[in-house]
Amino acid sequence: MILLQYIQEVLFKQRVCVVPHLGTFMIQHFPAFYNTNTQTLTPPRDQIMFTQHWQDDGACVEWIALKENLVPAVAQRKLEKYIEELKEELKSATPLSIPGVGKLLGDFAGNVHFYPEELPAEFDSLDIAPIERESEKPFAPASSIDHTPPPTVDKTALEPIMTEEVENDLELVEEESGFKWWWAAVPAIIIIGGLAAWYYVTYQYKPVATTETTIEDTPAQQQVAAADTTAQTPADTVQAPARYLAVIKTFEDSAKAASYQAKQKAWGYPMVLYKRDSLYVTAIELLPDADTTHVLDSLRKHFLTPVHLDKQ
């Protein structure tokens, strides 16, 4: 019968097999047991158990559907048919043998009895005799104890002898340890010095800028300037000192130039904005006594752009 095949295949794979309306088969493991009365050790074993209590887990219907290529509804009807056939066989009081599992036998009251087969993993019990310890030796009488003091050890013999070769080796070890210390300290000093120089150039050095002025040569201003120069006499004219400006960037659009000027001012670099020909120039005014070559090199490294000198 197909249900007997289902029990045989599923039980040894999942150790639990539920047959609806019949019962539950399971493989139960019994650990080793030592009987103190008979002084025997029973080895661990597996035994197949059966109970008429069951709870359908749907595995039997699924197995029949896969076995016979049926949809679940048809497999359910097939299962009900197989269960009826199995119960009819059990009512005839004929034992049903399941190879490797055991035998099923029904009675007149409708109960099902199961007689399991012995699994091949079972072993015979072992006879273990208790282990007795050897009797301890009696203590020797006090009169027989030897009271001779232990021999003294010469401490000077255990101290190492400091020879000339040993002293030279110790001096060499000390020199090597000091050299290794300086080898680790020198790169650290160089790195700290480089960081200090970078911090000074980047954050400490800032050229002193005068008050921000915006120079725009409009035609009206040029006429006023020309009138002022013609009205002044040579005696009244006072020549102002020359201004040196480090040109950072030039723009064709005045709005972009003003935005760049405001951004650099927020970062601590006040710039002047003026118009030269058709371009708007952003520049940093230098001190009269400043080293223009050194300042221009520092500004080129900071702004990463070609910087040139302009005179007004």
C-alpha positions as semicolon CSV with decimal commas, in nm:
position;residue;x (nm);y (nm);z (nm)
1;M;0,000;0,000;0,000
2;I;0,115;0,354;-0,076
3;L;0,070;0,476;0,284
4;L;0,313;0,211;0,408
5;Q;0,566;0,335;0,152
6;Y;0,507;0,691;0,275
7;I;0,583;0,585;0,636
8;Q;0,900;0,405;0,532
9;E;1,041;0,697;0,328
10;V;0,947;0,994;0,547
11;L;1,016;0,848;0,893
12;F;1,390;0,800;0,846
13;K;1,433;1,140;0,677
14;Q;1,238;1,360;0,919
15;R;1,230;1,126;1,225
16;V;0,855;1,210;1,253
17;C;0,579;1,083;1,022
18;V;0,209;1,173;1,064
19;V;-0,059;0,963;0,895
20;P;-0,399;1,136;0,929
21;H;-0,672;0,932;1,103
22;L;-0,415;0,665;1,194
23;G;-0,143;0,803;1,423
24;T;0,210;0,940;1,452
25;F;0,537;0,749;1,408
26;M;0,858;0,892;1,556
27;I;1,219;0,788;1,618
28;Q;1,316;0,853;1,980
29;H;1,678;0,863;2,096
30;F;1,774;0,706;2,429
31;P;2,115;0,806;2,572
32;A;2,356;0,568;2,742
33;F;2,252;0,449;3,088
34;Y;2,456;0,294;3,368
35;N;2,276;0,058;3,605
36;T;2,445;0,067;3,944
37;N;2,265;-0,243;4,065
38;T;2,373;-0,472;3,783
39;Q;2,690;-0,267;3,709
40;T;2,613;-0,262;3,338
41;L;2,631;0,021;3,081
42;T;2,352;0,034;2,825
43;P;2,474;0,204;2,504
44;P;2,274;0,483;2,334
45;R;2,007;0,367;2,090
46;D;1,722;0,482;1,863
47;Q;1,378;0,328;1,893
48;I;1,066;0,373;1,676
49;M;0,759;0,478;1,875
50;F;0,391;0,494;1,769
51;T;0,091;0,677;1,912
52;Q;-0,267;0,701;1,785
53;H;-0,269;1,078;1,853
54;W;-0,204;1,281;1,541
55;Q;-0,218;1,636;1,406
56;D;-0,227;1,674;1,030
57;D;0,071;1,877;0,905
58;G;-0,019;1,845;0,534
59;A;0,297;1,650;0,454
60;C;0,111;1,334;0,352
61;V;-0,110;1,516;0,097
62;E;0,192;1,696;-0,044
63;W;0,385;1,368;-0,076
64;I;0,097;1,199;-0,261
65;A;0,061;1,501;-0,494
66;L;0,431;1,488;-0,585
67;K;0,433;1,110;-0,610
68;E;0,137;1,084;-0,847
69;N;0,156;1,432;-1,012
70;L;-0,180;1,546;-0,874
71;V;-0,324;1,879;-0,768
72;P;-0,377;1,920;-0,390
73;A;-0,757;1,874;-0,407
74;V;-0,729;1,543;-0,594
75;A;-0,442;1,431;-0,367
76;Q;-0,665;1,493;-0,063
77;R;-0,935;1,264;-0,203
78;K;-0,673;1,003;-0,283
79;L;-0,549;1,020;0,079
80;E;-0,897;0,963;0,217
81;K;-0,936;0,658;-0,010
82;Y;-0,599;0,512;0,100
83;I;-0,688;0,560;0,468
84;E;-1,015;0,371;0,427
85;E;-0,834;0,083;0,257
86;L;-0,574;0,074;0,537
87;K;-0,839;0,060;0,810
88;E;-1,017;-0,223;0,630
89;E;-0,692;-0,420;0,623
90;L;-0,640;-0,363;0,996
91;K;-0,993;-0,483;1,080
92;S;-0,913;-0,823;0,927
93;A;-0,662;-0,885;1,213
94;T;-0,389;-0,942;0,956
95;P;-0,058;-0,775;1,051
96;L;0,073;-0,520;0,803
97;S;0,451;-0,531;0,773
98;I;0,650;-0,212;0,705
99;P;1,006;-0,313;0,603
100;G;1,265;-0,164;0,837
101;V;0,999;-0,005;1,061
102;G;0,777;-0,276;1,218
103;K;0,430;-0,427;1,204
104;L;0,079;-0,280;1,245
105;L;-0,199;-0,493;1,393
106;G;-0,563;-0,397;1,456
107;D;-0,807;-0,544;1,708
108;F;-1,185;-0,582;1,732
109;A;-1,216;-0,250;1,922
110;G;-1,060;-0,049;1,640
111;N;-0,729;0,010;1,817
112;V;-0,400;-0,011;1,631
113;H;-0,095;-0,181;1,786
114;F;0,261;-0,131;1,665
115;Y;0,551;-0,375;1,703
116;P;0,880;-0,200;1,608
117;E;1,179;-0,369;1,456
118;E;1,516;-0,342;1,622
119;L;1,732;-0,081;1,451
120;P;2,082;-0,190;1,343
121;A;2,244;0,079;1,559
122;E;2,170;-0,108;1,884
123;F;2,453;-0,270;2,081
124;D;2,469;-0,515;2,367
125;S;2,510;-0,396;2,725
126;L;2,860;-0,388;2,872
127;D;2,958;-0,526;3,210
128;I;3,170;-0,269;3,396
129;A;3,332;-0,366;3,722
130;P;3,411;-0,089;3,975
131;I;3,774;0,021;3,993
132;E;3,934;-0,007;4,335
133;R;4,219;0,220;4,432
134;E;4,536;0,077;4,574
135;S;4,567;0,104;4,951
136;E;4,769;0,403;5,053
137;K;5,105;0,344;5,212
138;P;5,114;0,395;5,591
139;F;5,301;0,694;5,723
140;A;5,650;0,630;5,847
141;P;5,704;0,679;6,221
142;A;5,854;1,005;6,337
143;S;6,163;0,831;6,465
144;S;6,252;0,713;6,114
145;I;6,243;1,059;5,956
146;D;6,583;1,191;5,856
147;H;6,639;1,531;6,021
148;T;6,960;1,607;5,832
149;P;6,945;1,968;5,702
150;P;6,963;2,010;5,324
151;P;7,296;2,106;5,176
152;T;7,361;2,479;5,138
153;V;7,396;2,627;4,789
154;D;7,675;2,866;4,710
155;K;7,503;3,178;4,572
156;T;7,824;3,315;4,426
157;A;7,841;3,014;4,195
158;L;7,501;3,101;4,048
159;E;7,588;3,463;3,967
160;P;7,702;3,524;3,605
161;I;8,066;3,607;3,552
162;M;8,107;3,950;3,384
163;T;8,386;3,904;3,135
164;E;8,517;4,156;2,884
165;E;8,324;3,994;2,597
166;V;7,998;4,016;2,791
167;E;8,058;4,386;2,867
168;N;8,124;4,460;2,498
169;D;7,803;4,281;2,399
170;L;7,602;4,483;2,652
171;E;7,750;4,812;2,527
172;L;7,669;4,713;2,168
173;V;7,307;4,634;2,262
174;E;7,271;4,972;2,438
175;E;7,416;5,158;2,137
176;E;7,182;4,977;1,898
177;S;6,878;5,055;2,115
178;G;6,971;5,427;2,126
179;F;7,026;5,435;1,749
180;K;6,686;5,278;1,689
181;W;6,527;5,542;1,913
182;W;6,683;5,828;1,715
183;W;6,589;5,658;1,387
184;A;6,221;5,676;1,496
185;A;6,248;6,030;1,642
186;V;6,413;6,206;1,345
187;P;6,122;6,150;1,096
188;A;5,876;6,268;1,361
189;I;6,073;6,592;1,413
190;I;6,087;6,654;1,036
191;I;5,711;6,599;0,999
192;I;5,630;6,834;1,290
193;G;5,858;7,104;1,144
194;G;5,691;7,076;0,803
195;L;5,344;7,106;0,957
196;A;5,452;7,413;1,156
197;A;5,590;7,581;0,840
198;W;5,270;7,502;0,646
199;Y;5,054;7,641;0,927
200;Y;5,258;7,963;0,940
201;V;5,245;8,020;0,564
202;T;4,874;7,933;0,537
203;Y;4,722;8,094;0,846
204;Q;4,973;8,335;1,004
205;Y;5,095;8,523;0,698
206;K;4,832;8,756;0,554
207;P;4,928;9,071;0,362
208;V;4,801;9,389;0,520
209;A;4,533;9,535;0,301
210;T;4,418;9,892;0,312
211;T;4,060;9,993;0,319
212;E;3,859;9,849;0,034
213;T;3,822;10,090;-0,255
214;T;3,649;10,049;-0,584
215;I;3,798;10,241;-0,872
216;E;3,591;10,279;-1,184
217;D;3,702;10,510;-1,462
218;T;3,371;10,631;-1,592
219;P;3,366;10,907;-1,858
220;A;3,217;11,156;-1,611
221;Q;3,490;11,092;-1,354
222;Q;3,758;11,124;-1,621
223;Q;3,621;11,469;-1,717
224;V;3,614;11,581;-1,352
225;A;3,967;11,453;-1,301
226;A;4,086;11,632;-1,613
227;A;3,925;11,957;-1,493
228;D;4,091;11,923;-1,151
229;T;4,432;11,864;-1,301
230;T;4,402;12,168;-1,528
231;A;4,281;12,385;-1,240
232;Q;4,575;12,293;-1,018
233;T;4,897;12,481;-1,046
234;P;5,229;12,302;-1,027
235;A;5,282;12,448;-0,685
236;D;4,956;12,306;-0,549
237;T;5,005;11,956;-0,697
238;V;5,131;11,700;-0,442
239;Q;5,248;11,368;-0,586
240;A;5,094;11,070;-0,395
241;P;5,312;10,761;-0,331
242;A;5,281;10,477;-0,580
243;R;5,051;10,183;-0,495
244;Y;5,155;9,827;-0,571
245;L;4,881;9,571;-0,620
246;A;4,908;9,193;-0,657
247;V;4,655;9,102;-0,926
248;I;4,479;8,774;-0,834
249;K;4,206;8,740;-1,098
250;T;4,046;8,940;-1,377
251;F;3,682;8,917;-1,488
252;E;3,483;9,046;-1,781
253;D;3,164;9,052;-1,570
254;S;3,149;9,300;-1,279
255;A;2,902;9,082;-1,086
256;K;3,138;8,784;-1,089
257;A;3,425;9,004;-0,981
258;A;3,225;9,148;-0,689
259;S;3,115;8,796;-0,582
260;Y;3,475;8,671;-0,586
261;Q;3,587;8,978;-0,388
262;A;3,318;8,919;-0,121
263;K;3,406;8,549;-0,092
264;Q;3,778;8,619;-0,040
265;K;3,692;8,891;0,211
266;A;3,488;8,639;0,412
267;W;3,792;8,405;0,414
268;G;4,015;8,682;0,555
269;Y;4,172;8,811;0,232
270;P;4,038;9,167;0,172
271;M;4,072;9,262;-0,191
272;V;4,028;9,580;-0,392
273;L;3,822;9,586;-0,706
274;Y;3,897;9,824;-0,992
275;K;3,857;9,845;-1,366
276;R;4,149;9,822;-1,604
277;D;4,058;9,881;-1,968
278;S;3,760;9,647;-2,029
279;L;3,834;9,406;-1,741
280;Y;3,744;9,409;-1,371
281;V;4,048;9,333;-1,158
282;T;4,059;9,183;-0,807
283;A;4,388;9,247;-0,630
284;I;4,556;9,267;-0,288
285;E;4,736;9,590;-0,201
286;L;5,094;9,544;-0,079
287;L;5,283;9,740;0,180
288;P;5,534;9,991;0,045
289;D;5,829;9,815;0,209
290;A;5,712;9,459;0,134
291;D;5,928;9,203;-0,048
292;T;5,721;9,183;-0,365
293;T;5,896;8,873;-0,501
294;H;5,836;8,672;-0,182
295;V;5,478;8,796;-0,151
296;L;5,392;8,712;-0,512
297;D;5,534;8,359;-0,472
298;S;5,328;8,304;-0,156
299;L;5,010;8,426;-0,324
300;R;5,068;8,204;-0,629
301;K;5,100;7,897;-0,403
302;H;4,792;7,989;-0,203
303;F;4,552;8,085;-0,485
304;L;4,704;7,838;-0,737
305;T;4,685;8,098;-1,012
306;P;4,936;8,323;-1,191
307;V;4,977;8,644;-0,988
308;H;5,145;8,956;-1,130
309;L;5,226;9,302;-1,000
310;D;5,030;9,614;-1,095
311;K;5,125;9,971;-1,014
312;Q;4,892;10,267;-0,966
